[in-house]
XYZ file of C-alpha atoms in Angstrom:
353
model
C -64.698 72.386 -15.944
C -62.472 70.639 -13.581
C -58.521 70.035 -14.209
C -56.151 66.845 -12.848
C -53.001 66.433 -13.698
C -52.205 62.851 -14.467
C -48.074 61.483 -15.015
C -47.639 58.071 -15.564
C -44.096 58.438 -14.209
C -42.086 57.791 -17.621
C -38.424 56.543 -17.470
C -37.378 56.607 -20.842
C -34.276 58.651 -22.700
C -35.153 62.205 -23.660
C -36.305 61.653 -27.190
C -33.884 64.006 -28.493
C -30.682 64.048 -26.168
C -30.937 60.667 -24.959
C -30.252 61.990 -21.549
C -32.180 59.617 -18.535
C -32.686 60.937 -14.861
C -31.942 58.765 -12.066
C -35.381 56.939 -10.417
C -34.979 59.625 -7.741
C -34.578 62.249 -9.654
C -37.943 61.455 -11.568
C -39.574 60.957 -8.602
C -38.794 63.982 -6.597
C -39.911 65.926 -10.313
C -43.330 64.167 -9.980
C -43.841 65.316 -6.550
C -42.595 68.843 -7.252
C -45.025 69.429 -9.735
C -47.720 68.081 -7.875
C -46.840 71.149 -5.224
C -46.963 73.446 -8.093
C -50.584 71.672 -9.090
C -51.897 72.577 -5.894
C -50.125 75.977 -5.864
C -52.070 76.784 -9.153
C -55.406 76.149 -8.631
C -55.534 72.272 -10.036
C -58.664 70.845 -9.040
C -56.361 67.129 -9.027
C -53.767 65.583 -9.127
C -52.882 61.392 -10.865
C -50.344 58.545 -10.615
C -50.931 56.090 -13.192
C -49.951 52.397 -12.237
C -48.027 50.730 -15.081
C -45.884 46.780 -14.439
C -44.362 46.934 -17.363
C -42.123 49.006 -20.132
C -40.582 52.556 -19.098
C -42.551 53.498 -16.379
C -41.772 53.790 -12.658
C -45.216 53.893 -11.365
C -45.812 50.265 -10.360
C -46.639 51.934 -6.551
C -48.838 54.840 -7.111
C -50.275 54.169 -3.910
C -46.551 55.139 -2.680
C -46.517 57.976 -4.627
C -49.779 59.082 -3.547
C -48.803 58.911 -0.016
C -45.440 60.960 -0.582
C -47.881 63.529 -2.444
C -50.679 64.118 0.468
C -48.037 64.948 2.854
C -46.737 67.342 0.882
C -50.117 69.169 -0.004
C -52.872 69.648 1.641
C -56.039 70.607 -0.956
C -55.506 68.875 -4.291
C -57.624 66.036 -4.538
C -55.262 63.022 -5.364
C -56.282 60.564 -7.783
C -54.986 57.267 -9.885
C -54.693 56.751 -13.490
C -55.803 53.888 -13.340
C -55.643 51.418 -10.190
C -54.940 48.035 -12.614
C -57.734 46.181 -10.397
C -57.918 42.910 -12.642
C -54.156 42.136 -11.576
C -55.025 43.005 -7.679
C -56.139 42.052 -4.388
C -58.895 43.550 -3.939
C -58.502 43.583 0.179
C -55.160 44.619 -0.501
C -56.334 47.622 -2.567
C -59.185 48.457 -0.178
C -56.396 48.520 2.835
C -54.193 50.623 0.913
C -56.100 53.135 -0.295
C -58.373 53.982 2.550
C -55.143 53.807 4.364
C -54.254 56.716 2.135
C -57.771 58.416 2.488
C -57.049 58.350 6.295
C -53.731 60.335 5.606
C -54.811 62.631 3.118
C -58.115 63.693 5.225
C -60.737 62.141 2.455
C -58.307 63.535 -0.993
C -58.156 59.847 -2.515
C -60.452 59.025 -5.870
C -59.963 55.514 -7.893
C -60.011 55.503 -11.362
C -60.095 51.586 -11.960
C -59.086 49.886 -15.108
C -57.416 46.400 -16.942
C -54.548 48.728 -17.811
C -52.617 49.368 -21.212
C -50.005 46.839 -21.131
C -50.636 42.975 -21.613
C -47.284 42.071 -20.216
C -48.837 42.647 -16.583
C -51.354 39.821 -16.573
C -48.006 37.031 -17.404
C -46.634 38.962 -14.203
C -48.769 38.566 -11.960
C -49.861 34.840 -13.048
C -53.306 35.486 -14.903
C -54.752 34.592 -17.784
C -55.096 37.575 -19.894
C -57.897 36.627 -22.050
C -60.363 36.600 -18.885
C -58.672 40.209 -17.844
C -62.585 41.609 -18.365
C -63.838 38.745 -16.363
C -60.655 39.628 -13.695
C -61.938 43.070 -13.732
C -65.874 43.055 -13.032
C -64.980 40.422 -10.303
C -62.539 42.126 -8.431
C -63.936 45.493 -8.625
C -67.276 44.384 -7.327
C -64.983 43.312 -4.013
C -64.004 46.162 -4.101
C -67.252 48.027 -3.855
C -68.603 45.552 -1.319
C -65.769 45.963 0.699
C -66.002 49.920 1.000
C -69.398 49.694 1.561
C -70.181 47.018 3.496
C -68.703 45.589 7.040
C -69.044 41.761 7.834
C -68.435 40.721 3.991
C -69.231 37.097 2.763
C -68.071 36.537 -0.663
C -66.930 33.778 -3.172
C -65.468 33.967 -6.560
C -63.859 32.686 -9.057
C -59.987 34.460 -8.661
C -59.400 34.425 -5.247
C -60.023 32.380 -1.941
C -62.961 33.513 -0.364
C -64.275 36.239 2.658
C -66.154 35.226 5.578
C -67.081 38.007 7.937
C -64.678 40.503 6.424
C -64.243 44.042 7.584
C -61.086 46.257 6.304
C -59.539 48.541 8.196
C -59.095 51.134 8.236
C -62.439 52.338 7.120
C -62.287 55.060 4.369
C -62.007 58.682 6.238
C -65.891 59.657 5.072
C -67.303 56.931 3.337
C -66.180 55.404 0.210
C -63.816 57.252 -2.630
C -65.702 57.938 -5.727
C -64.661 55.232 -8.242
C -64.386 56.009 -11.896
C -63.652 53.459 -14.610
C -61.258 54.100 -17.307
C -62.393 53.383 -20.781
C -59.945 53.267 -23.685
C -60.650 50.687 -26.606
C -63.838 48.577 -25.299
C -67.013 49.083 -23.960
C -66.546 46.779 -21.087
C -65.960 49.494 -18.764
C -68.389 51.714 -19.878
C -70.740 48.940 -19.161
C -69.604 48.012 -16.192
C -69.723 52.121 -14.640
C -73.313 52.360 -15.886
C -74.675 49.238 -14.583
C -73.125 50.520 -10.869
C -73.959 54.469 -11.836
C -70.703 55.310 -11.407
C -68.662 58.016 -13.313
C -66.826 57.342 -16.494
C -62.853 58.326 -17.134
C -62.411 57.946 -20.815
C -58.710 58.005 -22.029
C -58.728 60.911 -24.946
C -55.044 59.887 -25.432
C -54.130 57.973 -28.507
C -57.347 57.496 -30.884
C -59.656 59.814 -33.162
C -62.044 61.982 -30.893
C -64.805 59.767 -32.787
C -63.477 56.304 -30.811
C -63.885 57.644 -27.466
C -67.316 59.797 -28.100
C -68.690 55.865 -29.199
C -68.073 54.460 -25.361
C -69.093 57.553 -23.867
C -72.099 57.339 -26.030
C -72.644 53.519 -24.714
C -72.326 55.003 -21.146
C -74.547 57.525 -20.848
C -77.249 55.168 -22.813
C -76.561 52.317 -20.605
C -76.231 54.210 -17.339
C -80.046 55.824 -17.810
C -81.155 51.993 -18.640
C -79.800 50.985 -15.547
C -82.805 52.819 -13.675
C -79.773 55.940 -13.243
C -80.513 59.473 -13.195
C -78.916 60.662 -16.513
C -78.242 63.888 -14.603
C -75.050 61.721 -12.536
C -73.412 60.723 -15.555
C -70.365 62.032 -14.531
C -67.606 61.882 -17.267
C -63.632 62.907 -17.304
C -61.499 63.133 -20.493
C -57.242 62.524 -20.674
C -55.858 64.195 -23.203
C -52.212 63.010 -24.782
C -49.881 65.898 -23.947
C -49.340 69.493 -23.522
C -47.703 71.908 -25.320
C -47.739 75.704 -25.264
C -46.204 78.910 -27.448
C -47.703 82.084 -27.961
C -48.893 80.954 -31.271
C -49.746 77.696 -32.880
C -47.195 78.313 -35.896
C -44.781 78.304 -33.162
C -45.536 75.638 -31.094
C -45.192 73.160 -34.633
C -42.213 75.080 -35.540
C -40.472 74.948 -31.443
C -41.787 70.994 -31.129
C -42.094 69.681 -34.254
C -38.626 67.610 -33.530
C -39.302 66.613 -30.213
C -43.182 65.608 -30.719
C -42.210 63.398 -33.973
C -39.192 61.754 -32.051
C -41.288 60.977 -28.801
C -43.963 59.017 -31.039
C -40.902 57.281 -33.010
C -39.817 56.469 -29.587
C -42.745 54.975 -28.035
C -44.414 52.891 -31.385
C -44.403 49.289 -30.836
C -44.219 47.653 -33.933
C -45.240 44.147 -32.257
C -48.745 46.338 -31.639
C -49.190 47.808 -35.198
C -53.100 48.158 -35.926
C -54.357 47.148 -32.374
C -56.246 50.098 -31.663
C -55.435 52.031 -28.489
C -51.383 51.973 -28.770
C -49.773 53.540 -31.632
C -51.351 56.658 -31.935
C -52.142 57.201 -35.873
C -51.331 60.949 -35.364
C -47.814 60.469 -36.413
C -46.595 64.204 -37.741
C -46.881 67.414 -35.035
C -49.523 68.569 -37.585
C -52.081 65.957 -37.605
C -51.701 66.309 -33.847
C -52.374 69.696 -34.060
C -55.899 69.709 -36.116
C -56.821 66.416 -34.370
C -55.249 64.733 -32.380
C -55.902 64.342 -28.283
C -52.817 66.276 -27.636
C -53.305 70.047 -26.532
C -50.477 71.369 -28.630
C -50.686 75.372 -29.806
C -51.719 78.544 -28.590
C -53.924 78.984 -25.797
C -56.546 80.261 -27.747
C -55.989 76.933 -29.829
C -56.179 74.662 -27.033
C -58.943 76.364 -25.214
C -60.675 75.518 -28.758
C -59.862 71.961 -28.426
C -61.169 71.227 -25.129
C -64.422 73.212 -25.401
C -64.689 71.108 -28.706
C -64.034 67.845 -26.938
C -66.899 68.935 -24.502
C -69.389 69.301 -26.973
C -68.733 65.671 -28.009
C -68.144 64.323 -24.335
C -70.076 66.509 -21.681
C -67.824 66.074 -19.483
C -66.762 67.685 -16.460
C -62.798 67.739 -15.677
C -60.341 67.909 -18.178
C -56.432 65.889 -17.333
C -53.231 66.899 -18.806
C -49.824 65.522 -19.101
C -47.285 67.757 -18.590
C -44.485 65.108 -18.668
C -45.009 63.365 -21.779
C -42.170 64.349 -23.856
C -39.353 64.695 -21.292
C -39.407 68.321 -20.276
C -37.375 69.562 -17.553
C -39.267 69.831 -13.986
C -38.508 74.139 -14.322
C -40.777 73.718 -18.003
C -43.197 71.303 -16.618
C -44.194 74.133 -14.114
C -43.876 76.940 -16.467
C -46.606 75.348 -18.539
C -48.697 74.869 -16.028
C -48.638 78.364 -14.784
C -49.443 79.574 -18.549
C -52.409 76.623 -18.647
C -53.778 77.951 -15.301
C -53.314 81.524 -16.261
C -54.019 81.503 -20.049
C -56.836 78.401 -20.117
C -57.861 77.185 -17.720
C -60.296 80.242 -16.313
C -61.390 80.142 -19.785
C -62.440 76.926 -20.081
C -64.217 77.178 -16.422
C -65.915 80.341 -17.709
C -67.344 78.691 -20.842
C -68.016 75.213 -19.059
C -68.712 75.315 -15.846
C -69.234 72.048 -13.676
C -70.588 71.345 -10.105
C -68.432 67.610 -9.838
C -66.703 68.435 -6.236
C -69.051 70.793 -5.523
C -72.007 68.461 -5.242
Protein backbone atom coordinates (compact mmCIF):
# COMPACT_ATOMS: atom_id res chain seq x y z
CA UNK A 1 0.00 0.00 0.00
CA UNK A 2 0.77 3.48 -0.94
CA UNK A 3 -0.13 6.70 1.33
CA UNK A 4 -1.04 10.59 0.05
CA UNK A 5 -1.99 13.00 2.08
CA UNK A 6 -4.81 15.02 0.66
CA UNK A 7 -6.12 18.77 2.52
CA UNK A 8 -8.66 20.50 0.88
CA UNK A 9 -7.40 23.68 2.56
CA UNK A 10 -10.50 24.33 5.02
CA UNK A 11 -11.18 27.90 6.33
CA UNK A 12 -13.80 27.46 8.65
CA UNK A 13 -14.03 28.31 12.71
CA UNK A 14 -12.59 25.59 14.92
CA UNK A 15 -15.70 23.61 15.61
CA UNK A 16 -15.30 23.98 19.19
CA UNK A 17 -13.47 27.39 19.99
CA UNK A 18 -14.60 29.21 17.09
CA UNK A 19 -11.10 30.42 16.67
CA UNK A 20 -10.17 31.09 12.53
CA UNK A 21 -6.46 31.44 11.26
CA UNK A 22 -5.61 34.09 8.95
CA UNK A 23 -5.40 32.79 4.93
CA UNK A 24 -1.64 32.86 5.57
CA UNK A 25 -1.54 31.25 8.41
CA UNK A 26 -3.51 28.20 6.84
CA UNK A 27 -1.46 28.23 4.10
CA UNK A 28 1.97 28.19 5.50
CA UNK A 29 0.25 25.01 7.90
CA UNK A 30 -0.54 23.21 4.58
CA UNK A 31 2.87 23.54 3.32
CA UNK A 32 4.48 22.64 6.65
CA UNK A 33 2.91 19.49 6.79
CA UNK A 34 3.56 18.64 3.42
CA UNK A 35 7.54 18.91 4.59
CA UNK A 36 6.69 16.67 7.38
CA UNK A 37 4.84 14.22 4.59
CA UNK A 38 7.93 13.93 2.81
CA UNK A 39 10.03 13.79 6.02
CA UNK A 40 7.95 10.62 6.98
CA UNK A 41 8.00 8.43 4.34
CA UNK A 42 4.51 9.61 2.49
CA UNK A 43 4.44 8.13 -0.77
CA UNK A 44 2.14 11.72 -1.77
CA UNK A 45 1.09 14.48 -1.16
CA UNK A 46 -2.87 16.49 -2.44
CA UNK A 47 -4.45 19.95 -2.86
CA UNK A 48 -7.99 19.66 -3.51
CA UNK A 49 -9.52 22.52 -5.74
CA UNK A 50 -12.80 23.78 -4.26
CA UNK A 51 -14.75 27.58 -5.81
CA UNK A 52 -16.97 27.64 -3.37
CA UNK A 53 -17.89 27.45 0.64
CA UNK A 54 -14.90 27.42 3.31
CA UNK A 55 -12.16 26.41 1.40
CA UNK A 56 -9.06 28.29 0.22
CA UNK A 57 -7.95 25.95 -2.40
CA UNK A 58 -9.39 27.54 -5.55
CA UNK A 59 -5.35 27.51 -6.85
CA UNK A 60 -3.98 24.19 -6.04
CA UNK A 61 -1.86 24.54 -8.90
CA UNK A 62 -0.33 27.54 -6.66
CA UNK A 63 -0.11 25.52 -3.88
CA UNK A 64 1.45 22.79 -5.66
CA UNK A 65 4.11 24.96 -6.92
CA UNK A 66 4.90 26.50 -3.33
CA UNK A 67 5.04 22.65 -2.24
CA UNK A 68 7.72 21.21 -4.96
CA UNK A 69 10.09 23.84 -4.03
CA UNK A 70 10.00 23.04 -0.77
CA UNK A 71 10.45 19.14 -1.18
CA UNK A 72 12.07 17.32 -3.33
CA UNK A 73 10.64 13.36 -3.33
CA UNK A 74 6.94 13.35 -2.48
CA UNK A 75 5.01 12.88 -5.42
CA UNK A 76 2.49 15.87 -5.53
CA UNK A 77 -0.92 15.30 -6.51
CA UNK A 78 -4.62 17.09 -6.80
CA UNK A 79 -7.78 16.22 -5.18
CA UNK A 80 -9.42 16.72 -7.74
CA UNK A 81 -8.46 19.17 -10.76
CA UNK A 82 -12.46 20.40 -11.30
CA UNK A 83 -11.83 19.85 -15.23
CA UNK A 84 -15.61 20.39 -16.32
CA UNK A 85 -15.28 24.16 -15.09
CA UNK A 86 -11.67 24.51 -16.97
CA UNK A 87 -9.66 25.29 -19.86
CA UNK A 88 -8.36 22.54 -20.77
CA UNK A 89 -5.10 24.38 -22.53
CA UNK A 90 -5.02 26.33 -19.55
CA UNK A 91 -4.79 23.22 -17.33
CA UNK A 92 -2.37 21.43 -19.67
CA UNK A 93 0.02 24.76 -19.44
CA UNK A 94 -0.22 24.84 -15.85
CA UNK A 95 0.39 21.69 -14.80
CA UNK A 96 3.18 20.53 -17.01
CA UNK A 97 4.47 23.88 -16.09
CA UNK A 98 4.50 22.41 -12.62
CA UNK A 99 5.85 18.92 -13.80
CA UNK A 100 8.81 20.95 -15.28
CA UNK A 101 9.46 22.44 -11.71
CA UNK A 102 8.92 19.57 -9.67
CA UNK A 103 11.26 17.21 -12.00
CA UNK A 104 8.15 14.80 -13.19
CA UNK A 105 6.27 14.82 -9.16
CA UNK A 106 2.80 16.09 -10.67
CA UNK A 107 -0.33 13.38 -10.91
CA UNK A 108 -4.09 14.65 -11.86
CA UNK A 109 -6.83 13.32 -10.19
CA UNK A 110 -9.71 14.86 -12.43
CA UNK A 111 -13.25 15.28 -11.37
CA UNK A 112 -16.86 17.57 -11.69
CA UNK A 113 -16.13 18.46 -8.07
CA UNK A 114 -18.43 18.45 -4.85
CA UNK A 115 -19.94 21.75 -4.94
CA UNK A 116 -22.70 22.87 -7.53
CA UNK A 117 -22.18 26.50 -6.80
CA UNK A 118 -18.96 26.33 -9.14
CA UNK A 119 -20.67 25.63 -12.44
CA UNK A 120 -23.07 29.31 -11.81
CA UNK A 121 -19.37 30.70 -11.34
CA UNK A 122 -17.83 30.01 -13.96
CA UNK A 123 -20.97 30.46 -16.45
CA UNK A 124 -22.01 26.70 -17.18
CA UNK A 125 -24.82 24.88 -17.19
CA UNK A 126 -24.64 22.44 -14.47
CA UNK A 127 -26.90 19.82 -15.68
CA UNK A 128 -24.40 19.03 -18.72
CA UNK A 129 -21.37 19.10 -15.93
CA UNK A 130 -20.89 15.11 -17.12
CA UNK A 131 -21.06 16.18 -20.66
CA UNK A 132 -18.44 19.32 -19.52
CA UNK A 133 -16.34 16.68 -18.08
CA UNK A 134 -15.77 13.78 -20.77
CA UNK A 135 -15.25 16.74 -23.25
CA UNK A 136 -12.74 18.61 -21.64
CA UNK A 137 -10.81 15.85 -20.23
CA UNK A 138 -10.44 14.16 -23.57
CA UNK A 139 -8.51 17.74 -24.51
CA UNK A 140 -6.83 17.17 -22.07
CA UNK A 141 -5.46 13.78 -22.94
CA UNK A 142 -4.98 14.79 -26.56
CA UNK A 143 -3.16 17.63 -25.60
CA UNK A 144 -0.49 15.71 -23.38
CA UNK A 145 -0.15 13.30 -25.82
CA UNK A 146 -0.27 14.63 -28.94
CA UNK A 147 1.63 17.80 -30.70
CA UNK A 148 -0.10 19.61 -33.73
CA UNK A 149 -3.78 19.15 -32.14
CA UNK A 150 -6.97 19.74 -34.32
CA UNK A 151 -10.02 19.66 -32.30
CA UNK A 152 -13.71 20.92 -32.14
CA UNK A 153 -16.27 20.75 -29.49
CA UNK A 154 -19.04 21.71 -28.11
CA UNK A 155 -17.67 24.14 -24.88
CA UNK A 156 -15.01 25.90 -26.22
CA UNK A 157 -13.66 27.58 -29.52
CA UNK A 158 -11.69 25.28 -31.32
CA UNK A 159 -7.62 24.08 -31.86
CA UNK A 160 -5.93 24.13 -35.05
CA UNK A 161 -2.35 22.97 -35.00
CA UNK A 162 -2.03 23.17 -31.24
CA UNK A 163 1.06 22.31 -29.30
CA UNK A 164 1.40 23.34 -25.38
CA UNK A 165 4.28 24.22 -23.94
CA UNK A 166 5.91 23.39 -22.04
CA UNK A 167 5.80 19.73 -22.72
CA UNK A 168 5.30 17.56 -19.55
CA UNK A 169 9.01 16.79 -18.00
CA UNK A 170 8.72 12.79 -19.12
CA UNK A 171 5.69 12.28 -20.84
CA UNK A 172 2.27 12.72 -19.61
CA UNK A 173 1.15 12.70 -15.63
CA UNK A 174 -0.85 9.72 -14.80
CA UNK A 175 -4.50 10.88 -14.66
CA UNK A 176 -6.90 9.38 -12.21
CA UNK A 177 -10.62 10.14 -12.06
CA UNK A 178 -12.37 10.76 -8.90
CA UNK A 179 -15.54 8.89 -8.33
CA UNK A 180 -17.92 9.83 -5.52
CA UNK A 181 -21.80 9.38 -6.15
CA UNK A 182 -22.04 8.28 -10.03
CA UNK A 183 -20.65 6.00 -12.26
CA UNK A 184 -19.81 8.51 -14.85
CA UNK A 185 -16.31 8.59 -13.92
CA UNK A 186 -15.80 5.19 -13.41
CA UNK A 187 -16.93 4.86 -16.92
CA UNK A 188 -15.17 7.31 -18.29
CA UNK A 189 -11.42 5.88 -16.51
CA UNK A 190 -12.22 2.42 -17.89
CA UNK A 191 -13.11 3.26 -21.32
CA UNK A 192 -9.40 5.29 -21.41
CA UNK A 193 -7.73 2.43 -18.92
CA UNK A 194 -6.90 4.81 -16.66
CA UNK A 195 -6.75 4.48 -12.79
CA UNK A 196 -9.68 5.08 -10.56
CA UNK A 197 -9.61 7.58 -7.25
CA UNK A 198 -12.75 6.74 -5.42
CA UNK A 199 -13.70 9.23 -2.59
CA UNK A 200 -14.21 6.78 0.68
CA UNK A 201 -15.25 10.04 2.47
CA UNK A 202 -18.86 10.52 3.30
CA UNK A 203 -21.00 7.27 2.25
CA UNK A 204 -21.35 3.49 3.47
CA UNK A 205 -18.21 1.41 2.31
CA UNK A 206 -21.04 -0.49 0.19
CA UNK A 207 -21.63 2.93 -2.19
CA UNK A 208 -18.16 3.22 -3.23
CA UNK A 209 -17.31 -0.77 -3.59
CA UNK A 210 -20.59 -0.46 -6.37
CA UNK A 211 -18.43 2.12 -8.78
CA UNK A 212 -15.34 0.42 -8.16
CA UNK A 213 -17.15 -2.70 -9.02
CA UNK A 214 -18.47 -0.87 -12.42
CA UNK A 215 -14.74 0.02 -13.04
CA UNK A 216 -12.94 -2.82 -12.90
CA UNK A 217 -15.92 -4.63 -15.05
CA UNK A 218 -15.94 -1.93 -17.53
CA UNK A 219 -12.20 -1.33 -17.74
CA UNK A 220 -11.55 -5.32 -18.75
CA UNK A 221 -14.55 -4.73 -21.44
CA UNK A 222 -12.75 -2.03 -22.79
CA UNK A 223 -10.12 -4.59 -24.34
CA UNK A 224 -7.88 -3.45 -20.76
CA UNK A 225 -5.66 -5.67 -18.98
CA UNK A 226 -7.56 -6.18 -15.64
CA UNK A 227 -4.07 -6.43 -14.13
CA UNK A 228 -3.80 -2.08 -14.62
CA UNK A 229 -6.81 -1.43 -12.80
CA UNK A 230 -5.22 0.79 -10.65
CA UNK A 231 -7.49 2.06 -7.76
CA UNK A 232 -6.92 4.76 -4.72
CA UNK A 233 -9.31 5.18 -1.74
CA UNK A 234 -9.86 8.81 0.50
CA UNK A 235 -10.84 8.21 3.62
CA UNK A 236 -12.84 11.10 5.82
CA UNK A 237 -10.42 11.94 8.63
CA UNK A 238 -7.88 10.86 11.03
CA UNK A 239 -7.82 10.38 14.42
CA UNK A 240 -5.44 8.61 16.79
CA UNK A 241 -5.19 7.54 20.81
CA UNK A 242 -3.63 4.66 22.19
CA UNK A 243 -6.92 3.00 22.39
CA UNK A 244 -10.19 3.23 20.60
CA UNK A 245 -12.21 3.87 23.99
CA UNK A 246 -10.08 6.83 24.08
CA UNK A 247 -10.09 8.24 20.92
CA UNK A 248 -14.40 8.35 21.29
CA UNK A 249 -13.96 9.51 24.73
CA UNK A 250 -10.83 12.50 23.67
CA UNK A 251 -13.01 13.40 20.22
CA UNK A 252 -16.27 12.60 20.74
CA UNK A 253 -17.01 16.62 21.13
CA UNK A 254 -15.00 17.77 18.47
CA UNK A 255 -15.99 14.93 15.76
CA UNK A 256 -19.92 15.53 16.54
CA UNK A 257 -19.44 19.44 16.35
CA UNK A 258 -17.35 19.32 13.01
CA UNK A 259 -20.30 17.25 11.27
CA UNK A 260 -22.94 19.79 12.95
CA UNK A 261 -20.76 22.31 11.40
CA UNK A 262 -20.43 21.23 7.95
CA UNK A 263 -24.34 19.61 7.28
CA UNK A 264 -26.13 21.50 4.72
CA UNK A 265 -29.57 21.26 5.31
CA UNK A 266 -30.41 22.69 1.65
CA UNK A 267 -28.54 19.09 0.65
CA UNK A 268 -30.43 16.72 3.07
CA UNK A 269 -30.76 13.15 1.32
CA UNK A 270 -28.57 13.93 -1.81
CA UNK A 271 -26.18 11.30 -1.41
CA UNK A 272 -22.50 12.24 -1.26
CA UNK A 273 -22.79 15.42 1.26
CA UNK A 274 -24.09 14.91 4.62
CA UNK A 275 -22.39 12.08 5.81
CA UNK A 276 -25.15 9.73 7.61
CA UNK A 277 -22.45 8.83 10.23
CA UNK A 278 -23.60 11.48 12.53
CA UNK A 279 -22.36 10.23 16.29
CA UNK A 280 -18.25 9.52 16.83
CA UNK A 281 -19.52 5.91 17.24
CA UNK A 282 -21.12 5.06 14.07
CA UNK A 283 -17.95 6.60 12.67
CA UNK A 284 -16.03 4.41 14.53
CA UNK A 285 -17.61 0.80 13.45
CA UNK A 286 -18.26 2.24 9.95
CA UNK A 287 -17.74 5.03 8.84
CA UNK A 288 -14.75 6.21 6.19
CA UNK A 289 -13.07 8.03 8.94
CA UNK A 290 -9.87 6.30 10.50
CA UNK A 291 -10.73 7.17 14.05
CA UNK A 292 -9.19 4.70 17.05
CA UNK A 293 -6.27 2.85 17.86
CA UNK A 294 -3.78 1.92 15.45
CA UNK A 295 -4.51 -1.51 15.66
CA UNK A 296 -8.21 -0.29 14.90
CA UNK A 297 -7.40 1.66 11.97
CA UNK A 298 -4.90 -0.68 10.51
CA UNK A 299 -8.20 -3.00 10.68
CA UNK A 300 -10.13 -0.56 8.74
CA UNK A 301 -7.98 -0.05 5.88
CA UNK A 302 -6.94 -3.68 5.33
CA UNK A 303 -10.84 -4.15 5.46
CA UNK A 304 -11.46 -1.45 2.91
CA UNK A 305 -8.85 -3.35 0.70
CA UNK A 306 -10.55 -6.44 0.66
CA UNK A 307 -13.61 -4.61 -0.75
CA UNK A 308 -11.55 -2.14 -3.06
CA UNK A 309 -8.09 -3.72 -4.12
CA UNK A 310 -6.65 -0.89 -4.14
CA UNK A 311 -3.29 0.34 -3.96
CA UNK A 312 -2.67 3.79 -1.95
CA UNK A 313 -4.55 4.75 0.85
CA UNK A 314 -5.16 9.14 1.48
CA UNK A 315 -5.73 10.70 4.75
CA UNK A 316 -6.84 13.96 6.05
CA UNK A 317 -5.08 15.15 8.73
CA UNK A 318 -6.80 18.61 8.75
CA UNK A 319 -10.31 17.84 8.86
CA UNK A 320 -11.37 18.89 12.20
CA UNK A 321 -9.16 21.94 12.84
CA UNK A 322 -6.12 20.59 14.61
CA UNK A 323 -3.23 22.66 15.27
CA UNK A 324 -0.24 22.34 12.57
CA UNK A 325 2.14 20.82 15.92
CA UNK A 326 -1.00 17.83 16.11
CA UNK A 327 -1.37 17.52 12.45
CA UNK A 328 2.35 16.34 12.43
CA UNK A 329 2.22 14.41 15.56
CA UNK A 330 -0.37 12.19 13.94
CA UNK A 331 1.33 11.67 11.15
CA UNK A 332 4.47 10.55 12.80
CA UNK A 333 2.25 7.94 14.94
CA UNK A 334 0.38 6.89 11.34
CA UNK A 335 3.85 6.42 9.73
CA UNK A 336 5.29 4.77 12.75
CA UNK A 337 2.30 2.81 14.17
CA UNK A 338 0.36 1.96 10.56
CA UNK A 339 1.50 2.60 8.00
CA UNK A 340 4.51 -0.26 7.80
CA UNK A 341 1.73 -2.38 8.79
CA UNK A 342 -0.48 -1.84 6.26
CA UNK A 343 2.57 -2.02 3.57
CA UNK A 344 3.52 -5.33 5.20
CA UNK A 345 0.05 -6.88 4.84
CA UNK A 346 -0.68 -5.14 1.35
CA UNK A 347 1.91 -4.55 -0.58
CA UNK A 348 1.62 -2.64 -4.03
CA UNK A 349 4.01 -2.07 -7.04
CA UNK A 350 1.90 1.50 -8.26
CA UNK A 351 5.23 3.84 -8.47
CA UNK A 352 7.26 1.12 -8.72
CA UNK A 353 6.07 -0.06 -12.10
Amino acid sequence: MKFQVLSLIGHAPHPLTGELPTAAARFEQVLAVGEAAERLGFDAYAIGERHAGPFLSSSPSVVLGALAARTSRIRLLTGVTVVAILDPVRVAEDYATLDQLSGGRIELVVGKGAEAGHFDLFGLDEKRQWDLQREKYELLRRLWTEEEVDWAGEFRPPLTGVTTLPRPYAGPPRIWHGSATSLDSPELAARHGDPLFTANAIQPRAAYARLIAHYREKFEEYGHDPRHARVAAGSGGLLIADTTEQAITRYKELYEAKVRQTFRPELAGKTGYNTPFRTIEDAVADGPQLIGSPERIVEKILGWREVYGHDLQSITVDAFGQSTAEQIETLERFAAEIAPVVRREAPSTLWED
